[in-house]
Coordinates of C-alpha atoms in Angstrom, one line a residue:
X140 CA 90.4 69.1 -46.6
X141 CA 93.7 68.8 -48.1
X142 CA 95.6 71.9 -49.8
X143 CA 97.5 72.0 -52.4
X144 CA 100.9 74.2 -51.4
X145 CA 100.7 77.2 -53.3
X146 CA 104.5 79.1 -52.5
X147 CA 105.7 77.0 -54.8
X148 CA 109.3 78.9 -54.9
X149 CA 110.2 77.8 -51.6
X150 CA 110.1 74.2 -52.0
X151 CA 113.5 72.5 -52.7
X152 CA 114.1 68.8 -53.8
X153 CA 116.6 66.8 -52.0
X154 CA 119.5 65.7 -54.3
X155 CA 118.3 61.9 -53.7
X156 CA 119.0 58.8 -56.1
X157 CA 116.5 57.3 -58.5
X158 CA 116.3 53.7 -59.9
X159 CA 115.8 53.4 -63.6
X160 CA 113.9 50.4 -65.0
X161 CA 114.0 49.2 -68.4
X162 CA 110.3 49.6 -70.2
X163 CA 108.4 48.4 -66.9
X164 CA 106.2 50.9 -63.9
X165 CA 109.0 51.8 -61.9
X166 CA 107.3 51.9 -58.3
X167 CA 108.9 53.6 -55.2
X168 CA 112.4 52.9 -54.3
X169 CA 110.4 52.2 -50.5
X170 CA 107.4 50.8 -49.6
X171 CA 108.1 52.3 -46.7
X172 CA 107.6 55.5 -47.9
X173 CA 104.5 55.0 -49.4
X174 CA 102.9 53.5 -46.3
X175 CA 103.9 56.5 -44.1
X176 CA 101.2 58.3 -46.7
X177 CA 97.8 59.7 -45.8
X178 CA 96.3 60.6 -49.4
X179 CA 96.0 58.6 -52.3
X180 CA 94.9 59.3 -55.8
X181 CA 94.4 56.2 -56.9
X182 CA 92.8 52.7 -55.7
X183 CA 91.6 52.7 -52.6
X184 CA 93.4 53.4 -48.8
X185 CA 95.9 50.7 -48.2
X186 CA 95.7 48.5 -44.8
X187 CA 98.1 47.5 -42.7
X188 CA 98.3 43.7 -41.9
X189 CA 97.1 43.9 -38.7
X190 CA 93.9 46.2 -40.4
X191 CA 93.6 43.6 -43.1
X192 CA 92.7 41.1 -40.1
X193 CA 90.5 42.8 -38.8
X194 CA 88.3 43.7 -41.7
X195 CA 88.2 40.2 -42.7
X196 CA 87.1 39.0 -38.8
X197 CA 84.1 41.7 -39.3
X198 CA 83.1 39.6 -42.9
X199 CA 80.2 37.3 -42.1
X200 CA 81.9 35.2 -44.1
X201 CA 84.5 34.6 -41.3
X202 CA 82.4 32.5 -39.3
X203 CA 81.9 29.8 -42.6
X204 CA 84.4 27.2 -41.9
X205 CA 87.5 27.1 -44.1
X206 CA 88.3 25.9 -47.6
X207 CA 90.7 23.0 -48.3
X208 CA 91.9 22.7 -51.3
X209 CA 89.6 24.5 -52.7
X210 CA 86.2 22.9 -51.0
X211 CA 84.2 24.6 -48.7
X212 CA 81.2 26.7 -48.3
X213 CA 82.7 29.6 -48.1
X214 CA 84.5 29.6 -51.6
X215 CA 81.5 27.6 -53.3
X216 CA 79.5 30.4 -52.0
X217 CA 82.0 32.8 -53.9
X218 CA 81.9 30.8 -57.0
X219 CA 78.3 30.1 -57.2
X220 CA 77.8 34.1 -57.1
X221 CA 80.1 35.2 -59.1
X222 CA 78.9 32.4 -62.0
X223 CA 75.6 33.9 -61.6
X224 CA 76.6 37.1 -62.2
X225 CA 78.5 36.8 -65.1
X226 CA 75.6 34.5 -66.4
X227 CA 78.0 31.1 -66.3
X228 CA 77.2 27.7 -65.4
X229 CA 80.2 27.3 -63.3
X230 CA 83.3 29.0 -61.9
X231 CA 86.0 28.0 -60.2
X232 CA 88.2 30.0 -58.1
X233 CA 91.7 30.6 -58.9
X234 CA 94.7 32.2 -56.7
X235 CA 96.0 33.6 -59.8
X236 CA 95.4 35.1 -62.8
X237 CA 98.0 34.2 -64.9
X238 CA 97.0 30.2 -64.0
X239 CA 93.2 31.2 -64.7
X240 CA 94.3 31.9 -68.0
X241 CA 96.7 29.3 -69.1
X242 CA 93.8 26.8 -67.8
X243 CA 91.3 28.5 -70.0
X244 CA 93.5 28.3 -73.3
X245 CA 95.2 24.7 -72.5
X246 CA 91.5 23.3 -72.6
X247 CA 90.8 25.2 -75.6
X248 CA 93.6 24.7 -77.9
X249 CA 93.2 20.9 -77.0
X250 CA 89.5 20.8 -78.1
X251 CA 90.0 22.6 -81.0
X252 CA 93.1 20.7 -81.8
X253 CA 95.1 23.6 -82.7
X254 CA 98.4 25.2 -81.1
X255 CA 97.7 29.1 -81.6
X256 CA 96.2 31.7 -80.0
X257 CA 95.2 34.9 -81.3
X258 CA 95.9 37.8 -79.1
X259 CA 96.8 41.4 -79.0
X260 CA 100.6 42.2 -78.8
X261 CA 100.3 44.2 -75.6
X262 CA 97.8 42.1 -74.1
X263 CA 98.8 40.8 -70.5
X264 CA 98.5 37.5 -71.3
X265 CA 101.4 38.3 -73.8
X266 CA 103.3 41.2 -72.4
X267 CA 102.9 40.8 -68.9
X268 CA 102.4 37.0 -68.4
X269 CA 106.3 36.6 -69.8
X270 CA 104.4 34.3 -72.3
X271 CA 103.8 31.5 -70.3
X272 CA 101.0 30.3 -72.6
X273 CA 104.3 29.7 -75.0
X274 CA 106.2 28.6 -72.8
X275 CA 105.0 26.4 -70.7
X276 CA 101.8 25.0 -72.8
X277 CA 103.9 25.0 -75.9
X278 CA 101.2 27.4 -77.9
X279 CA 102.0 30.0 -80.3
X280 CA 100.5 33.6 -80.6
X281 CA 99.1 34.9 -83.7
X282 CA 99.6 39.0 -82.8
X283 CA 97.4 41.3 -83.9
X284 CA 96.3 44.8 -83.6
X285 CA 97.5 47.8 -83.7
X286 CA 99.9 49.3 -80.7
X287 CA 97.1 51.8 -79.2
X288 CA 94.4 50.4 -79.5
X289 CA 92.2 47.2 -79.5
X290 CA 92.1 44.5 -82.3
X291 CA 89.2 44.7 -84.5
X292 CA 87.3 42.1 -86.5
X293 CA 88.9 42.5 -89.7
X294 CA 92.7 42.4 -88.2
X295 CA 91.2 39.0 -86.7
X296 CA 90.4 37.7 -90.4
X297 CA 93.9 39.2 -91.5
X298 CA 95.4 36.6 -89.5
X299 CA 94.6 34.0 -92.9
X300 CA 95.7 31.5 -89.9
X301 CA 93.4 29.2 -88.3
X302 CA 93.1 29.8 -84.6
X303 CA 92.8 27.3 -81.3
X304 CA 91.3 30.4 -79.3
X305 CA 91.0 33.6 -79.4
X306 CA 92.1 35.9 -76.5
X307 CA 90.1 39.7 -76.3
X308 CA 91.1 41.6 -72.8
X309 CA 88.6 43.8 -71.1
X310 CA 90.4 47.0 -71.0
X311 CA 93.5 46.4 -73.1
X312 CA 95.2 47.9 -70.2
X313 CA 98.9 48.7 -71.7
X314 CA 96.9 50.9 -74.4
X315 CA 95.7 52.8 -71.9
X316 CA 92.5 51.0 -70.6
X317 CA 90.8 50.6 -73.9
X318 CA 87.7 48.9 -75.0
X319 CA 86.6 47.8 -78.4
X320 CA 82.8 49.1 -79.1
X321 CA 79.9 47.2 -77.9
X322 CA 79.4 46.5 -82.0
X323 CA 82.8 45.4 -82.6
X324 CA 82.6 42.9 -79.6
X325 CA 79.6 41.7 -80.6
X326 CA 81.1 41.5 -84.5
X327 CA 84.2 39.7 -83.4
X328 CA 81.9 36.8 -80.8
X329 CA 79.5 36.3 -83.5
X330 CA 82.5 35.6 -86.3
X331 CA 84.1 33.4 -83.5
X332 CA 81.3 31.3 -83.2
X333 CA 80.9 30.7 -87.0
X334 CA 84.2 29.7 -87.1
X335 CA 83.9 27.7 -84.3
X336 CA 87.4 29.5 -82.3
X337 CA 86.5 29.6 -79.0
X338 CA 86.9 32.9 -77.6
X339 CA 87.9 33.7 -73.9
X340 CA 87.6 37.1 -72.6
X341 CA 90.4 38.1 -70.0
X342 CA 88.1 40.3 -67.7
X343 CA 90.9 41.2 -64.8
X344 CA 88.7 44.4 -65.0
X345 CA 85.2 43.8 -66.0
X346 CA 83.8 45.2 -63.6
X347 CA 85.4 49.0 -64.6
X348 CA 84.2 48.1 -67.9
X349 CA 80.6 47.6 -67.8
X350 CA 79.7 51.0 -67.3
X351 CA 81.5 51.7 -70.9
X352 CA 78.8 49.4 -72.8
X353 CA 76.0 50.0 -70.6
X354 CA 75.0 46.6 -70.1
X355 CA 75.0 43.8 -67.8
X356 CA 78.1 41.4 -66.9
X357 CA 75.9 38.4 -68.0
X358 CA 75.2 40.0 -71.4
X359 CA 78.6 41.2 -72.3
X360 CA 80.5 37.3 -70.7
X361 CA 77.7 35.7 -72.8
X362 CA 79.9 37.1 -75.7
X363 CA 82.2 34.5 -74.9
X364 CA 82.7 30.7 -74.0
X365 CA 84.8 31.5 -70.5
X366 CA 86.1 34.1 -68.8
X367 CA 88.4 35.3 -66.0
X368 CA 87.6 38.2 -63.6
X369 CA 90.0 39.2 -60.9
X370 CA 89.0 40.2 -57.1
X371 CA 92.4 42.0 -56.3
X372 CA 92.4 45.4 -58.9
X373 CA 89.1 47.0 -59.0
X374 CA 87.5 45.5 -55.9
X375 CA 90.6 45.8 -53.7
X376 CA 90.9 42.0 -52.7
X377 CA 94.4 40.2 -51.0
X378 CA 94.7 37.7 -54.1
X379 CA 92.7 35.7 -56.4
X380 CA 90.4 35.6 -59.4
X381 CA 87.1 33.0 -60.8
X382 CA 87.5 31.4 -64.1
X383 CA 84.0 30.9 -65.7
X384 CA 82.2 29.2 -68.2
X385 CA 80.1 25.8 -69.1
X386 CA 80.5 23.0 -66.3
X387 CA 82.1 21.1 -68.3
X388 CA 85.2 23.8 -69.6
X389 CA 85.1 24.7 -65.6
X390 CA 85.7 20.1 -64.5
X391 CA 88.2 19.7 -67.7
X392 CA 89.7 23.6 -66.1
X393 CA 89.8 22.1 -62.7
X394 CA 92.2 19.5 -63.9
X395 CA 94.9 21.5 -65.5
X396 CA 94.6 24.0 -62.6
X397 CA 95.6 20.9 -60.0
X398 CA 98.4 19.9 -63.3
X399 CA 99.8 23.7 -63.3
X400 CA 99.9 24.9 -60.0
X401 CA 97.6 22.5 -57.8
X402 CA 95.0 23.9 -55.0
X403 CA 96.3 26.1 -51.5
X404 CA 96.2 24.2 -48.8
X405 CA 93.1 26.8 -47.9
X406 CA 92.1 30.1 -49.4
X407 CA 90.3 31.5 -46.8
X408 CA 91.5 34.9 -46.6
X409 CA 91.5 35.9 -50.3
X410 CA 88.0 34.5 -50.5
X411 CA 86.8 36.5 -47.7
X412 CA 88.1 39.7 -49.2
X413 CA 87.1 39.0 -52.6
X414 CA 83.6 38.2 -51.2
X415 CA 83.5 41.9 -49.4
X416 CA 85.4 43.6 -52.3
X417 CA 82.5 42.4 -54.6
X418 CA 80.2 43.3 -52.5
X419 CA 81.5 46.9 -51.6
X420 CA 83.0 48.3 -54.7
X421 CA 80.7 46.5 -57.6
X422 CA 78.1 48.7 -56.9
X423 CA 80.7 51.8 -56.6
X424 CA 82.2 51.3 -60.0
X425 CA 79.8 53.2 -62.3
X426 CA 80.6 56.4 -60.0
X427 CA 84.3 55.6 -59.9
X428 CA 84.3 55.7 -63.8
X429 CA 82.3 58.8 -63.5
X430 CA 84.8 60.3 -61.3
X431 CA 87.6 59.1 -63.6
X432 CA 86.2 61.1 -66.5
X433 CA 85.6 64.2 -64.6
X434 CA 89.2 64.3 -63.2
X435 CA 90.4 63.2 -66.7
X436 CA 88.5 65.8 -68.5
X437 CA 89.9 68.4 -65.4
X438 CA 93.3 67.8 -65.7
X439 CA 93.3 67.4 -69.2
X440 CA 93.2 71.7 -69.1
X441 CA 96.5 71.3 -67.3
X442 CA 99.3 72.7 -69.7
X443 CA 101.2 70.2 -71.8
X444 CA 98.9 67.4 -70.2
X445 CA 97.3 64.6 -72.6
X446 CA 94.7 62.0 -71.1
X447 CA 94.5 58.5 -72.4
X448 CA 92.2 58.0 -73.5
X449 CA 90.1 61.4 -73.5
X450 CA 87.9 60.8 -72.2
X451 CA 88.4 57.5 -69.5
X452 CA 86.8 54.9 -70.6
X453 CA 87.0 53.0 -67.4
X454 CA 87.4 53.9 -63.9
X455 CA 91.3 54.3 -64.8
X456 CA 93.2 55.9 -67.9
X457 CA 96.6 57.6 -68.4
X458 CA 98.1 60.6 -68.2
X459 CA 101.1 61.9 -69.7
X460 CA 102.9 64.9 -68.2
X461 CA 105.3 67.7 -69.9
X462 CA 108.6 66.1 -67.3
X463 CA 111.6 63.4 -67.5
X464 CA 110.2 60.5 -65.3
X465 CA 113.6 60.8 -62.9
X466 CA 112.3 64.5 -62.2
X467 CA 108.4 63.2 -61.4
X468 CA 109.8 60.6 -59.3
X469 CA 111.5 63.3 -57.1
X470 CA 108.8 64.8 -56.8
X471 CA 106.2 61.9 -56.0
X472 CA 109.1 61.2 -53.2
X473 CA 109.0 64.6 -51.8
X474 CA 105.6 65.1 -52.1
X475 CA 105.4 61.8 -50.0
X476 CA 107.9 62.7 -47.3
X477 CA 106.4 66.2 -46.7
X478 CA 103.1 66.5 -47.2
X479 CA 101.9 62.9 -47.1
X480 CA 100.5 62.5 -50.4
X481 CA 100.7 59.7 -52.8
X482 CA 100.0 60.5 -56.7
X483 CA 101.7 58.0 -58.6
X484 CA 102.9 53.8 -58.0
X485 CA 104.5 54.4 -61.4
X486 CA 106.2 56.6 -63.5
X487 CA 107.1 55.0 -67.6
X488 CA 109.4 57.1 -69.9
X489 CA 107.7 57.5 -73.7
X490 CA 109.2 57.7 -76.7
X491 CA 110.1 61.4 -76.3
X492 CA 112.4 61.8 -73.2
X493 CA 110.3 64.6 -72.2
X494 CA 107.2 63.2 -71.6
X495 CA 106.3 60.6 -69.1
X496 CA 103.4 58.3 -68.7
X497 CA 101.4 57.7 -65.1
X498 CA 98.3 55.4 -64.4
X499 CA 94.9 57.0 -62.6
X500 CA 93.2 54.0 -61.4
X501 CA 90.0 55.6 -59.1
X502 CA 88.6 53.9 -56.4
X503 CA 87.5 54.9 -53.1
X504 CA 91.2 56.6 -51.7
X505 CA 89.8 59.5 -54.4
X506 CA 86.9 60.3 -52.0
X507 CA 89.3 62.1 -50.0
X508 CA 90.0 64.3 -53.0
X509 CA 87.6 67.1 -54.6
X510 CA 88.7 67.2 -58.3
X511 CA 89.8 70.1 -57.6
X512 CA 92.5 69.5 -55.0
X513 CA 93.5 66.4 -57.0
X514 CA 94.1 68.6 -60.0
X515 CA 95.8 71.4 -57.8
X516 CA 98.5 68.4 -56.6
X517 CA 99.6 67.6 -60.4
X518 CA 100.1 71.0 -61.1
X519 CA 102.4 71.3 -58.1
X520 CA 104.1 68.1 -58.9
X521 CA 104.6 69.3 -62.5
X522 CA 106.2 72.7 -61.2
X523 CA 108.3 70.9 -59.0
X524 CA 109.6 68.1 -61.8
X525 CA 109.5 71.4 -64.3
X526 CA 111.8 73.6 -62.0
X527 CA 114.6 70.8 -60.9
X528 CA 115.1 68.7 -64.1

């Protein structure tokens, strides 16, 4: 049972150096650092490489022979599940998002015969991705939305431009994991359709989301005409997503995915662990959101604290803490080097200097935490930061 220390006034920080980075998560100056770390708030318990081999070995899945190029029974077998969850007639696996997506929206815009894209302006597609869809497929981005919070319908039509697809991510993670309604969803598929836009849902984290709208993941990707999931956030995977939709988006996909980054030579181990991740932590999520929103709503009570949202929507959410992100980061680091507890992979300075912005993502490394140990350890962190800025 871990304890949170208590004689707070006899704790000193080292006068160590911290790297500043521009507008991004700045992680720990050493992974080191974190590895040689027994408790983790978020995600679940790292492994080492030689532990990663060994959990894999123990997947039945092991003794499939191997994929190449992306044929085998072990990945069909991944695909073919994965499509019948989501209620698709095909899927292909992918060992990255970012070229899931561009594949999705090159076969799109083509089809529809126009150039743009409609998309939220922190979407990852467009914040994160570097804006490859612009770059390299030579598409444009219609932005819309406003900053905190999910695009709805009528900022769609407020567009007065025609679209080639439209682009709706499954939490808008940069606004702090946030889902638009089940009605506004369903508002903006069904206006999609009419208009004939096809709409792709980037689903990186559909499977923290369900729980939100109550519903299956076949009923909410039937909203849309393909979609991506990913097998390395929620479900703890080495690599790798599924791309999914009608067979024949998923043969036309196929082709721009060999055009854009071609196949690996075999996949084998990111398969394996997506197929274990799926089947371990899908039927965990609902509680890991539950878990979310009780620490959420716990820590929440913790002066000068705000939860984003309030509550969690997902299994994740952030939180934004009364300290300047150089003082947090001390005292993540010495938190880490003295009692072996990891609370935060990054710390992000707001627009007030004074308050900085973490991620909670829960998974099963928060099973070692009662919520209220895991609230005991911000508060200490936040005296610490408090008391050496």
């Amino acid at each position: 049972m871990l304890k949170a220390v208590h004689d707070l006034t006899v704790l000193v920080f080292d006068n160590c150096s911290v790297s500043v980075e521009s507008n991004e998560f700045m992680t720990s100056p050493s992974a080191d650092l974190r590895a040689t770390c027994k408790y983790f708030l978020s995600g679940h318990l790292p492994r080492t490489q030689r532990e990663w081999l060994e959990y894999l070995a123990a997947s039945p899945m092991a003794d499939l022979s191997s994929d190449r190029y992306g044929d085998g029974p072990a990945i069909a077998l991944l695909e073919q599940e994965v499509a019948t969850l989501l209620g698709k007639e095909a899927a292909i696996f992918v060992h990255k998002g970012v070229i899931a997506q561009l594949m999705a929206l090159r076969v799109w815009t083509e089809r529809a015969g126009k150039r743009t894209v409609a998309l939220h302006p922190k979407s990852h597609i467009d914040l994160d991705e570097r804006k490859g869809y612009e770059q390299v497929l030579q598409l444009r981005g219609l932005r819309t939305g406003k900053d905190h919070s999910p695009f709805t319908l009528q900022e769609l039509k407020d567009l007065h431009e025609p679209c080639g697809a439209i682009v709706v991510e499954l939490p808008l993670r940069r606004a702090g994991f946030k889902l638009p309604s089940w009605e506004e969803l369903v508002a903006i598929s069904t206006w999609a359709r009419e208009q004939s836009v096809p709409l792709h849902f980037d689903g990186a984290r559909l499977w923290e989301s369900a729980p939100f709208y109550g519903r299956s993941y076949a009923e909410i990707a039937a909203l849309a005409d393909s979609i991506y999931v990913s097998f390395y956030k929620g479900l703890g995977g080495l690599a790798g997503c599924v791309l999914a939709g009608s067979r024949d988006f998923i043969e036309e996909a196929r082709i721009w995915g060999d055009r854009l980054s071609g196949s690996l030579y075999t996949a084998f181990p990111y398969v394996v662990a997506a197929y274990e991740g799926l089947h371990r932590h899908v039927p965990k999520m609902a509680g890991y959101v539950a878990r979310a929103q009780e620490l959420g709503g716990a820590l929440r009570e913790l002066p000068g604290v705000m939860i984003v949202p309030d509550p969690p929507q997902t299994n994740s959410f952030q939180i934004h803490l009364p300290a300047t992100r150089q003082a947090l980061q001390k005292g993540v680091e010495y938190l880490a080097e003295t009692e072996g507890v990891w609370l935060f992979n990054g710390l992000v300075e707001t627009t007030f200097p004074a308050l900085t912005m973490a991620e909670i993502a829960i998974g099963e490394a928060a099973e070692q935490w009662s919520i209220e140990e895991a609230v005991a350890w911000v508060k200490t962190l936040l005296h610490y930061a408090q008391t050496n800025e």
